[in-house]
Amino acid sequence: MTAPRSWNRLPRVAPDAVHALTQRYAGVPDGLPRPLLAHGNGRSYGDVCLTEQGTLLLTRGLDRFIEFDPQQGILRCEAGVTLAELLALVVPQGWFLPSTPGTRLATVGGAVANDVHGKNHHAVGSFGHHVRALELWRSDGSIIACRPEDDNGWFSATIGGLGLTGLIRWVELQLMPIQNPWMWVESQRFANLDEFWALNRRAEARWPYTVAWIDCLAKGKAQGRGILLAGQHAAAQAELPAFKEGGKRIPVDPPFSLVNGLSLRAFNTLYYRQPVKPQGALTHYVPYFYPLDAIQGWNRIYGRRGFYQYQCVIPPREAEAATAALLDTIARRGEGSFLAVLKTFGNKPSLGMLSFPRPGTTLALDFPDRGDKTLRLLEELDAIVREAGGTLYPGKDARMPASLFQAGYPQWEAFSAYVDPGFSSRFWQRVTP
Amino acid sequence: MNSLNRVILFGATSAIAEQTARQLVAQGASLYCVGRNRDKLMALIDDLKVRASDHQQIDGDVADLTDSDQHARLIDAGERALGGIDGALIAHGTLPNQQACQADVTQTRQEIETNALSVISLLTLLANRLEQQQYGVIAVISSVAGERGRQSNYVYGAAKGMVTLFLQGLRNRLAKSNVDVVTIKPGFVDTPMTAELDKGGPLWAKPEQIAKGIIKAMQKGKGEVYLPWFWWGIMLIIKHIPEAIFKRMSL
């Protein structure tokens, strides 16, 4: 059996054993090498879902719904259900995930463990804010039911807890009512970072969903140019077009990255020049929230070596200067990704001890793995982030130094007390003593 | 085309049957699910209820199907819960440890009891009922292993072979009564039953693919189907290797 990987395809490490879970009641068989670590659909980047020792517990076999109240929008399901499976059930019944990441192929358990966020963070917080309850299986065989109102710490440790507090067996979510599966989206071009900040402030005050794609290679006066998408769920009486889901796939691993200086510049320029619709238009929720899911195996364009994803958050006071500095550094190196994503988080405090979302601006980019050269660039970015008092997203990290993690997650020592002694990940071993 | 609006599933918690159940529910079916393990069965039924509409009946019972005294009661209960039977899928079974069977005939008997005799008992009752109502479809998950005895799993193969042959006769008998009898012969399927095996290569299919094939075969009233289809070609070759050569092969 080939060892499961994370979405960016590095690091390449293999556990001692892999065990597929199929029954939530059954627990985990004795005798599996430890430490254990749950691995859902492998959509996080880096090594939060990987281990070099012990056993990876595959959770995709835990894919059953348990209970759904279509009047209240309360859904309980097993942790291995993907967001796509969940949405396929609830969207036709008028419900939606109140917070969703940019892929619907993540599992519910993974969404909890990384306390994922979406384009509406400024309005509703992150995934953890909508969890009503969850159940943890601990490696000593005990079961812990966790609810946000509990004051014993288990809930806040497990939300964003990177799967380290035990195996999440089921999750109960409060969903959000919608009238139909469509979004009303206005897109606007901005010529540089200054325009972004002004436009973004106005958009956030008015729209539940905002996100910007920026051309990370543009320099000088055009630095930070891009397109801002503001959206809301469509009106009940909207004239809905027909929608048919298409899909393409990258069928093979190119031997080298198709993302290079030339293709990057071409793509970013074209993307920036695409027609925008400031007057607004209806877009189905699938292409709106999950544009990359339409290209199966898009991670392959970076070639066999894989890529690094880099997502940081910068506190509000430093956000403008640090974002400019980050873009300067990236453009100077001619590195960067097809799509760099820029978004500001709201002020709603995250519930998890290790949650990533916090007030400030978050920038996310991909970099093909070009060995030391890439790592050196990321270290330069680290220095800017560190200086600005920001931090990186563990769910998208394969290389941050322990010191940067510990500075960004001051509760990590308190959190350690909740880590199941029978669980660990390569990430956790890397960032803690 | 057979309607599959009211279906009884025996061995409903097996991976293939579970996927079949989900797809049937998505097509509006009411189901009666029989499984051995209570926790597994309840998890399955809860899941199916969430996927179903309020108008679909999802029910079931816990039973060990090697106890054939239970069979009539289960079919009655299913018929009552569903208000009739359009179809039945028999999917229970075990994958015996061939070595253990070779060492001990009690083990062999037990495996034949589970994989063949309990199926035949259910089939006898179901056949008589559907013959009376003059419509319906019965499908059984047999196996390509039942086509030719091989040293690596001939106890399982013999049991499945008995089922396949029994179904041929039953199909022949019920043809005039408008009742279809479908023999499903899956190849390698990636399920917990095959957890011990190494599952590389293109021959391994997902349970949801097999489930789709089962439903199509039941609707169309097919006789014998290989799933995926290409096993037809593989088995054609395997069946035609002369015994003098076959006996020396390590399969």
XYZ file of C-alpha atoms in Angstrom:
684
model
C 0.000 0.000 0.000
C 1.360 3.420 -0.885
C 1.526 5.764 2.064
C -1.155 8.456 2.161
C 0.113 11.934 1.362
C -1.078 15.417 2.047
C -2.371 17.630 -0.722
C 0.900 19.402 -1.525
C 2.603 15.981 -1.802
C 5.364 16.711 0.626
C 6.893 15.709 2.901
C 7.044 12.113 1.680
C 6.969 10.025 4.790
C 5.463 6.625 5.492
C 3.987 5.476 8.797
C 4.644 1.999 10.220
C 1.061 1.003 9.506
C -2.163 2.236 7.949
C -5.532 1.193 9.316
C -8.872 1.965 7.665
C -11.640 2.675 10.172
C -15.147 1.649 9.131
C -17.261 1.621 12.297
C -17.405 4.509 14.696
C -18.481 2.279 17.589
C -15.690 -0.185 17.094
C -12.849 1.894 18.500
C -9.342 1.256 17.270
C -7.930 -2.281 17.432
C -5.297 -2.936 20.082
C -1.875 -3.763 18.848
C -1.586 -1.107 16.142
C 1.794 0.594 16.360
C 1.604 3.926 18.149
C 1.399 6.880 18.032
C -1.878 7.078 16.167
C -3.071 9.902 13.918
C -6.319 10.376 12.022
C -6.020 11.039 8.271
C -9.195 12.105 6.486
C -9.221 12.901 2.785
C -5.652 14.255 2.734
C -6.621 17.844 1.878
C -4.423 19.642 4.358
C -0.956 20.631 3.239
C 2.238 19.583 4.907
C 2.460 17.186 7.809
C -0.389 17.850 10.246
C -2.032 14.721 8.784
C 1.142 12.630 8.499
C 3.369 10.614 10.757
C 6.660 8.817 10.305
C 5.991 6.442 13.166
C 2.992 4.516 14.347
C -0.321 4.210 12.536
C -2.360 6.470 10.311
C -6.053 5.889 10.942
C -7.931 6.476 7.704
C -11.306 7.981 8.536
C -13.021 8.040 5.139
C -14.825 4.806 6.080
C -16.598 6.759 8.831
C -18.919 8.377 6.317
C -22.383 7.959 7.792
C -24.922 10.559 8.721
C -26.338 10.086 12.191
C -29.156 12.567 12.536
C -30.484 15.573 10.667
C -33.140 17.992 11.820
C -34.254 19.802 8.663
C -36.346 22.272 10.677
C -33.467 23.470 12.853
C -30.607 22.734 10.474
C -28.738 20.579 12.970
C -26.713 17.761 11.466
C -24.754 15.064 13.242
C -22.440 12.931 11.136
C -19.359 10.757 11.353
C -16.024 12.535 11.041
C -15.055 11.043 7.676
C -17.997 12.558 5.771
C -16.675 15.059 3.226
C -18.081 18.558 2.984
C -19.190 17.635 -0.555
C -21.238 14.694 0.744
C -22.690 16.884 3.472
C -23.640 19.675 1.052
C -25.202 17.185 -1.374
C -27.552 16.212 1.455
C -28.394 19.597 2.952
C -28.289 22.138 0.091
C -31.435 20.770 -1.629
C -33.151 21.031 1.769
C -32.264 24.712 2.113
C -29.207 24.549 4.360
C -25.539 25.409 3.928
C -22.280 25.234 5.814
C -22.017 28.506 7.733
C -18.245 28.378 7.218
C -16.515 26.515 4.420
C -12.918 26.275 3.212
C -11.958 26.507 -0.461
C -12.345 22.783 -1.050
C -15.378 20.612 -0.410
C -13.230 17.496 -0.458
C -12.050 17.969 3.118
C -13.710 15.830 5.789
C -15.791 17.218 8.619
C -13.236 15.855 11.092
C -10.443 17.615 9.237
C -12.425 20.857 9.153
C -12.754 20.709 12.941
C -9.153 19.671 13.561
C -7.832 22.591 11.495
C -10.609 24.999 12.507
C -10.899 25.956 8.858
C -12.241 29.314 7.715
C -13.942 30.715 4.645
C -14.525 33.911 2.748
C -17.082 34.984 5.367
C -14.801 34.855 8.388
C -15.404 38.536 9.064
C -19.115 37.816 9.384
C -19.403 34.411 11.075
C -16.007 33.321 12.420
C -14.529 29.944 11.571
C -15.772 26.340 11.348
C -15.429 25.798 15.101
C -17.992 28.493 15.842
C -20.669 26.295 14.294
C -19.843 23.026 16.033
C -22.502 22.146 18.625
C -20.876 18.962 19.860
C -18.341 16.325 18.991
C -17.120 13.011 20.356
C -13.518 12.098 21.005
C -12.118 8.609 21.335
C -8.981 8.562 23.473
C -6.273 5.966 23.123
C -6.947 4.708 26.671
C -10.384 3.661 25.419
C -12.298 6.484 27.075
C -14.857 8.613 25.240
C -15.195 12.346 25.773
C -18.239 14.291 24.594
C -17.259 17.910 23.931
C -19.556 20.915 23.719
C -18.674 24.599 23.434
C -20.377 25.370 26.744
C -18.171 22.915 28.665
C -15.481 24.605 30.716
C -13.129 21.621 30.972
C -11.066 22.684 27.961
C -11.664 19.625 25.774
C -13.723 21.523 23.239
C -11.296 24.411 22.825
C -8.380 21.992 22.669
C -10.017 19.880 19.964
C -11.222 22.752 17.742
C -8.128 23.441 15.684
C -6.347 20.790 17.758
C -4.783 19.163 14.666
C -6.211 15.757 15.565
C -3.917 15.465 18.566
C -6.503 15.278 21.345
C -7.782 11.889 20.150
C -9.888 10.509 17.325
C -12.906 12.678 16.447
C -15.685 10.147 15.815
C -18.645 12.379 15.090
C -19.465 16.060 14.895
C -22.731 17.939 15.295
C -23.044 21.142 13.273
C -25.428 24.060 13.212
C -26.105 24.821 9.557
C -27.217 28.078 7.988
C -30.465 28.508 6.017
C -30.286 29.392 2.316
C -33.016 29.897 -0.267
C -31.280 28.175 -3.204
C -27.848 26.913 -4.276
C -26.838 30.169 -5.994
C -24.696 33.131 -5.020
C -24.949 36.747 -6.026
C -21.391 37.850 -6.741
C -19.927 41.226 -7.627
C -16.356 41.292 -8.895
C -14.149 44.358 -9.100
C -10.651 44.988 -10.285
C -8.222 46.962 -8.104
C -5.000 48.427 -9.463
C -2.790 48.095 -6.393
C -2.688 47.336 -2.680
C -3.915 50.773 -1.605
C -6.998 50.347 -3.718
C -7.470 46.884 -2.256
C -7.521 48.144 1.323
C -10.107 50.800 0.564
C -12.270 48.511 -1.562
C -12.015 45.670 0.925
C -13.070 47.858 3.862
C -16.204 48.918 2.015
C -16.966 45.381 0.823
C -16.565 43.834 4.256
C -19.003 46.241 5.824
C -21.628 45.232 3.333
C -21.030 41.660 2.109
C -20.932 38.393 4.046
C -18.334 36.906 1.680
C -15.240 38.726 0.440
C -11.967 37.505 -0.975
C -9.351 38.869 -3.330
C -7.128 37.121 -5.850
C -3.968 39.065 -6.450
C -1.202 39.074 -9.023
C 1.742 38.303 -6.814
C 4.267 39.161 -9.516
C 3.173 42.737 -10.229
C 5.712 45.284 -9.015
C 5.907 48.997 -8.245
C 2.718 50.989 -8.684
C 0.837 47.840 -9.723
C 1.915 45.879 -6.676
C -0.990 43.908 -5.245
C -3.314 44.458 -8.196
C -6.107 41.959 -8.378
C -9.782 41.168 -8.302
C -12.081 41.360 -5.332
C -15.059 39.045 -5.205
C -17.884 40.001 -2.897
C -20.800 37.656 -2.532
C -23.976 36.742 -0.737
C -26.448 33.900 -1.053
C -28.911 34.590 -3.849
C -32.377 35.961 -3.294
C -35.344 33.631 -2.877
C -36.903 34.948 -6.045
C -33.779 35.052 -8.188
C -34.130 33.870 -11.766
C -31.934 30.835 -11.538
C -30.025 29.611 -14.554
C -29.456 25.890 -15.116
C -26.290 24.448 -13.645
C -24.462 21.321 -14.680
C -21.338 20.305 -12.910
C -18.441 19.777 -15.255
C -15.005 18.623 -14.300
C -11.561 18.243 -15.691
C -8.651 16.358 -14.331
C -4.888 16.396 -14.474
C -4.351 12.748 -15.449
C -0.605 12.356 -14.966
C 2.279 13.660 -12.927
C 4.364 15.936 -15.110
C 8.025 15.173 -14.399
C 8.648 18.833 -13.568
C 6.526 21.698 -12.356
C 4.360 23.338 -14.997
C 4.411 26.374 -12.759
C 7.418 28.411 -13.796
C 8.311 32.068 -14.276
C 6.785 32.217 -17.728
C 3.493 30.425 -17.069
C 3.104 32.299 -13.801
C 3.457 35.714 -15.361
C 1.121 34.812 -18.215
C -1.506 33.358 -15.939
C -1.450 36.151 -13.407
C -1.715 38.813 -16.096
C -4.565 37.033 -17.853
C -6.366 36.481 -14.602
C -6.097 40.132 -13.744
C -7.366 41.125 -17.207
C -10.410 38.834 -17.132
C -13.755 40.601 -17.488
C -15.202 41.622 -14.148
C -18.844 42.136 -13.250
C -19.129 45.062 -10.850
C -22.879 45.051 -11.430
C -23.072 41.500 -10.090
C -24.147 38.115 -11.445
C -25.483 34.797 -10.237
C -22.914 32.057 -9.710
C -23.653 28.550 -8.524
C -22.220 27.804 -5.093
C -19.926 25.051 -6.397
C -17.747 27.153 -8.741
C -17.988 30.098 -6.341
C -16.677 28.332 -3.263
C -14.722 25.464 -4.805
C -13.198 26.589 -8.110
C -10.156 24.319 -7.868
C -12.177 21.199 -7.015
C -13.358 21.259 -10.638
C -9.862 20.247 -11.729
C -9.294 16.830 -10.218
C -5.718 16.448 -9.082
C -4.781 20.115 -9.631
C -1.955 19.590 -7.178
C -0.193 17.638 -9.931
C 0.639 20.773 -11.937
C 3.518 21.363 -9.554
C 5.108 18.145 -10.730
C 6.342 15.146 -8.818
C 8.218 17.155 -6.240
C 5.117 18.850 -4.951
C 4.859 22.347 -3.544
C 4.772 24.436 -0.414
C 1.723 26.358 0.557
C 2.388 29.459 2.618
C -0.456 31.066 4.533
C 0.218 33.714 7.123
C -1.858 36.124 9.161
C -0.624 39.614 10.040
C -2.179 41.664 12.867
C -4.224 44.694 11.674
C -1.742 47.359 12.751
C 1.096 45.901 10.688
C -1.045 44.445 7.907
C -0.545 47.041 5.188
C 3.220 47.371 5.565
C 3.872 43.663 6.025
C 1.681 42.635 3.078
C 3.603 45.036 0.861
C 6.896 43.669 2.160
C 5.812 40.073 1.525
C 4.745 40.871 -2.030
C 7.996 42.782 -2.632
C 10.043 39.790 -1.618
C 8.014 37.348 -3.702
C 7.968 39.508 -6.828
C 11.702 40.160 -6.527
C 12.314 36.411 -6.610
C 9.884 35.888 -9.489
C 8.393 33.066 -7.468
C 4.789 32.748 -6.545
C 1.594 31.026 -7.363
C -1.120 31.057 -9.941
C -3.458 32.514 -7.425
C -2.450 34.416 -4.364
C -5.345 34.925 -1.995
C -5.737 37.962 0.213
C -8.453 38.311 2.833
C -9.010 40.062 6.115
C -10.262 38.148 9.135
C -12.923 39.574 11.409
C -12.634 40.209 15.124
C -14.615 37.205 16.329
C -12.191 35.345 18.614
C -11.526 31.765 17.527
C -12.624 29.056 19.934
C -9.652 26.755 19.606
C -6.436 27.006 21.614
C -4.487 26.472 18.377
C -6.926 28.102 15.951
C -5.248 29.992 13.140
C -7.892 32.680 12.372
C -7.356 35.894 14.343
C -7.900 39.585 13.594
C -5.696 40.700 10.731
C -4.932 40.013 7.105
C -4.219 36.597 5.687
C -2.217 35.949 2.541
C -1.961 32.484 0.966
C 0.330 31.367 -1.843
C 1.762 28.176 -3.362
C 5.409 27.730 -4.253
C 6.694 24.783 -6.301
C 9.377 22.905 -4.407
C 12.688 23.999 -5.870
C 14.675 22.801 -2.910
C 16.888 25.181 -0.940
C 15.987 28.128 -3.108
C 12.334 27.839 -2.110
C 13.132 27.231 1.530
C 15.323 30.345 1.634
C 12.524 32.453 0.178
C 10.087 31.093 2.764
C 12.561 31.963 5.510
C 12.655 35.536 4.243
C 8.873 35.619 4.381
C 8.999 34.141 7.891
C 11.173 37.045 9.008
C 8.597 39.577 7.813
C 5.741 37.657 9.435
C 7.630 37.276 12.706
C 8.604 40.947 12.788
C 4.965 41.944 12.276
C 3.791 39.683 15.091
C 2.001 37.333 12.694
C 1.968 33.586 12.350
C 1.498 30.696 9.894
C -1.340 28.198 9.382
C -0.344 24.724 10.670
C -2.817 23.049 8.291
C -0.795 24.434 5.388
C 2.691 24.056 6.714
C 5.493 21.594 6.071
C 8.475 23.554 7.365
C 7.884 26.389 9.832
C 10.471 26.582 12.590
C 9.372 25.624 16.115
C 10.097 29.137 17.364
C 7.683 30.728 14.896
C 4.949 28.254 15.840
C 5.437 28.779 19.556
C 5.441 32.557 19.195
C 2.256 32.479 17.130
C 0.410 29.983 19.327
C 1.155 31.079 22.900
C -1.351 28.555 24.268
C 0.615 25.615 22.869
C 1.910 24.582 26.294
C -1.536 24.637 27.858
C -2.763 22.690 24.837
C -0.086 20.016 25.367
C -1.920 18.827 28.463
C -4.838 17.780 26.237
C -2.774 15.911 23.667
C -3.584 12.210 23.774
C -0.385 10.409 24.818
C -1.177 7.782 22.157
C -1.443 10.359 19.338
C 1.102 12.487 17.522
C 1.916 13.903 14.106
C 5.059 14.787 12.256
C 4.010 18.421 12.544
C 3.667 18.245 16.327
C 7.017 16.515 16.715
C 8.562 19.196 14.562
C 7.259 22.269 16.409
C 7.431 21.122 20.015
C 10.385 19.952 22.068
C -37.614 -3.358 -15.972
C -38.113 -4.291 -12.341
C -39.135 -1.674 -9.790
C -36.876 -1.584 -6.739
C -39.120 0.486 -4.538
C -39.349 -2.014 -1.659
C -36.268 -4.114 -1.069
C -35.078 -6.473 1.659
C -31.304 -6.592 2.190
C -29.734 -9.575 3.931
C -26.225 -8.875 5.169
C -27.035 -5.186 4.814
C -23.967 -3.959 6.697
C -21.490 -5.501 4.275
C -19.646 -2.802 2.360
C -21.254 -3.657 -0.989
C -24.758 -3.910 0.486
C -24.338 -0.628 2.362
C -23.438 1.220 -0.833
C -26.314 -0.508 -2.628
C -28.657 0.593 0.147
C -27.520 4.230 -0.142
C -28.037 4.251 -3.895
C -31.444 2.581 -3.610
C -32.522 5.125 -1.016
C -31.377 7.925 -3.312
C -33.722 6.407 -5.918
C -36.624 6.588 -3.493
C -36.667 3.019 -2.210
C -37.921 1.779 1.132
C -35.615 -0.784 2.699
C -35.663 -3.526 5.292
C -32.102 -4.248 6.431
C -30.948 -7.414 8.156
C -27.503 -7.533 9.739
C -25.701 -9.491 12.409
C -24.017 -6.730 14.393
C -26.434 -4.414 16.202
C -24.176 -1.344 16.336
C -23.312 -1.602 12.659
C -26.926 -2.123 11.689
C -28.155 0.829 13.744
C -25.447 3.069 12.249
C -26.553 1.976 8.776
C -30.257 2.510 9.448
C -29.686 5.941 11.041
C -27.639 6.968 8.012
C -30.224 5.731 5.532
C -33.017 7.505 7.406
C -31.163 10.818 7.067
C -30.742 10.189 3.341
C -34.380 9.156 2.791
C -37.556 11.214 2.578
C -40.316 11.006 5.173
C -42.259 8.836 2.745
C -39.620 6.144 2.584
C -39.684 3.365 5.130
C -36.267 2.417 6.527
C -36.370 -0.435 8.981
C -34.563 -3.627 9.853
C -33.625 -6.246 12.385
C -30.605 -7.917 13.910
C -30.213 -11.592 13.049
C -27.574 -14.229 12.570
C -28.498 -15.646 9.194
C -26.839 -18.995 9.854
C -29.874 -19.593 12.072
C -32.334 -20.510 9.319
C -35.206 -20.755 11.801
C -35.194 -16.947 11.712
C -35.591 -16.687 7.964
C -39.381 -16.913 7.627
C -39.852 -14.428 10.457
C -37.434 -11.940 8.863
C -39.087 -12.119 5.449
C -42.514 -11.659 7.079
C -41.280 -8.689 9.071
C -39.729 -7.150 5.972
C -42.851 -7.621 3.925
C -44.968 -6.089 6.654
C -42.657 -3.122 7.172
C -42.447 -2.381 3.448
C -45.981 -3.298 2.529
C -44.732 -5.791 -0.052
C -41.509 -6.978 -1.643
C -40.267 -5.837 -5.041
C -36.805 -7.234 -4.587
C -34.363 -8.899 -2.249
C -30.570 -8.784 -2.160
C -28.690 -11.509 -0.311
C -25.266 -10.155 0.492
C -24.113 -11.813 3.691
C -21.040 -13.978 3.742
C -17.573 -14.496 5.124
C -14.208 -14.967 3.505
C -12.904 -18.183 5.080
C -9.339 -18.762 6.067
C -8.458 -21.539 3.648
C -5.635 -22.888 5.819
C -7.927 -23.214 8.827
C -10.541 -25.012 6.708
C -7.957 -27.467 5.426
C -6.926 -28.282 8.969
C -10.410 -28.753 10.335
C -13.560 -29.905 8.569
C -15.749 -28.293 11.255
C -14.462 -24.975 10.026
C -15.195 -25.977 6.427
C -18.740 -27.007 7.336
C -19.305 -23.708 9.103
C -18.165 -21.718 6.095
C -20.391 -23.721 3.768
C -23.257 -23.234 6.204
C -22.775 -19.440 6.161
C -21.926 -18.915 2.512
C -24.166 -21.510 0.873
C -26.796 -23.274 3.010
C -28.134 -20.179 4.746
C -28.441 -18.520 1.315
C -30.300 -21.515 -0.065
C -32.700 -21.445 2.866
C -33.507 -17.788 2.283
C -33.825 -18.365 -1.452
C -36.311 -21.180 -0.978
C -38.623 -18.999 1.107
C -38.232 -15.901 -1.050
C -38.721 -17.820 -4.282
C -42.011 -19.319 -3.134
C -43.276 -15.946 -2.034
C -42.356 -14.117 -5.234
C -43.584 -17.000 -7.362
C -46.975 -16.548 -5.750
C -47.147 -12.802 -6.344
C -45.842 -13.301 -9.908
C -43.347 -10.447 -9.878
C -40.131 -9.378 -8.247
C -36.392 -9.885 -8.393
C -33.950 -11.777 -6.202
C -30.233 -11.036 -6.393
C -27.449 -12.864 -4.638
C -23.837 -11.839 -4.306
C -21.964 -14.932 -5.390
C -18.363 -14.740 -6.572
C -15.997 -15.376 -9.448
C -14.368 -17.743 -6.967
C -17.320 -20.074 -7.535
C -16.403 -20.630 -11.181
C -13.401 -22.833 -10.654
C -11.802 -24.404 -7.602
C -8.397 -23.045 -6.733
C -6.039 -24.156 -4.001
C -6.005 -20.724 -2.384
C -9.736 -20.601 -1.559
C -11.665 -23.626 -2.754
C -13.870 -23.871 0.325
C -15.229 -20.404 -0.351
C -15.296 -21.239 -4.059
C -17.251 -24.459 -3.480
C -19.850 -22.635 -1.377
C -20.228 -19.867 -3.955
C -20.303 -22.453 -6.754
C -23.196 -24.188 -5.038
C -25.053 -20.887 -4.777
C -24.416 -20.058 -8.439
C -25.707 -23.459 -9.582
C -28.724 -23.297 -7.278
C -29.566 -19.875 -8.711
C -29.369 -21.194 -12.264
C -32.020 -23.760 -11.483
C -34.140 -21.260 -9.608
C -33.938 -18.768 -12.477
C -35.064 -21.473 -14.849
C -37.992 -22.377 -12.573
C -39.145 -18.792 -11.956
C -38.827 -17.530 -15.514
C -42.430 -18.384 -16.214
C -43.574 -16.591 -13.057
C -42.177 -13.195 -14.070
C -39.586 -13.344 -11.268
C -35.972 -12.528 -12.087
C -33.080 -14.253 -10.364
C -29.756 -12.415 -10.592
C -26.361 -13.897 -9.820
C -23.822 -11.192 -9.026
C -20.200 -12.190 -9.447
C -17.923 -9.442 -8.194
C -14.216 -9.679 -8.796
C -11.824 -8.114 -6.290
C -13.568 -5.499 -4.173
C -11.859 -3.154 -1.778
C -13.858 -3.916 1.412
C -13.086 -4.707 5.045
C -13.602 -8.404 4.139
C -10.489 -8.196 1.980
C -8.564 -6.070 4.492
C -5.842 -8.696 4.751
C -4.981 -8.557 1.063
C -2.733 -6.153 -0.783
C -4.995 -4.046 -2.952
C -2.774 -2.643 -5.660
C -3.591 -2.794 -9.346
C -6.456 -2.111 -11.708
C -8.412 -5.280 -10.832
C -9.672 -3.829 -7.552
C -13.070 -2.139 -7.652
C -14.778 0.158 -5.154
C -17.960 -1.069 -3.410
C -19.942 1.877 -4.844
C -19.103 0.770 -8.405
C -20.263 -2.756 -7.641
C -23.427 -1.405 -6.010
C -24.280 0.546 -9.144
C -23.869 -2.614 -11.222
C -26.042 -4.623 -8.846
C -28.907 -2.144 -9.050
C -28.734 -2.009 -12.828
C -28.679 -5.814 -13.076
C -31.653 -6.112 -10.714
C -33.658 -3.489 -12.607
C -32.946 -5.125 -15.933
C -33.514 -8.627 -14.616
C -30.149 -9.889 -15.851
C -29.187 -13.515 -15.251
C -25.518 -13.677 -14.337
C -23.379 -10.549 -14.191
C -19.692 -10.058 -13.627
C -18.814 -6.811 -11.842
C -16.924 -4.986 -13.164
C -17.779 -6.464 -16.583
C -14.209 -7.328 -17.601
C -14.199 -10.261 -15.180
C -16.300 -11.997 -17.804
C -13.214 -12.171 -20.025
C -10.861 -13.123 -17.219
C -13.144 -15.939 -16.078
C -13.701 -17.142 -19.628
C -9.986 -17.803 -19.854
C -9.693 -19.267 -16.382
C -12.639 -21.623 -16.969
C -11.133 -22.919 -20.197
C -7.675 -23.807 -19.009
C -7.485 -27.620 -19.282
C -7.583 -29.286 -15.876
C -4.312 -31.092 -16.586
C -2.581 -27.736 -16.767
C -4.732 -25.948 -14.192
C -3.865 -28.438 -11.454
C -0.223 -27.430 -11.641
C -0.889 -23.705 -11.541
C -0.602 -21.730 -8.328
C -3.700 -19.565 -8.313
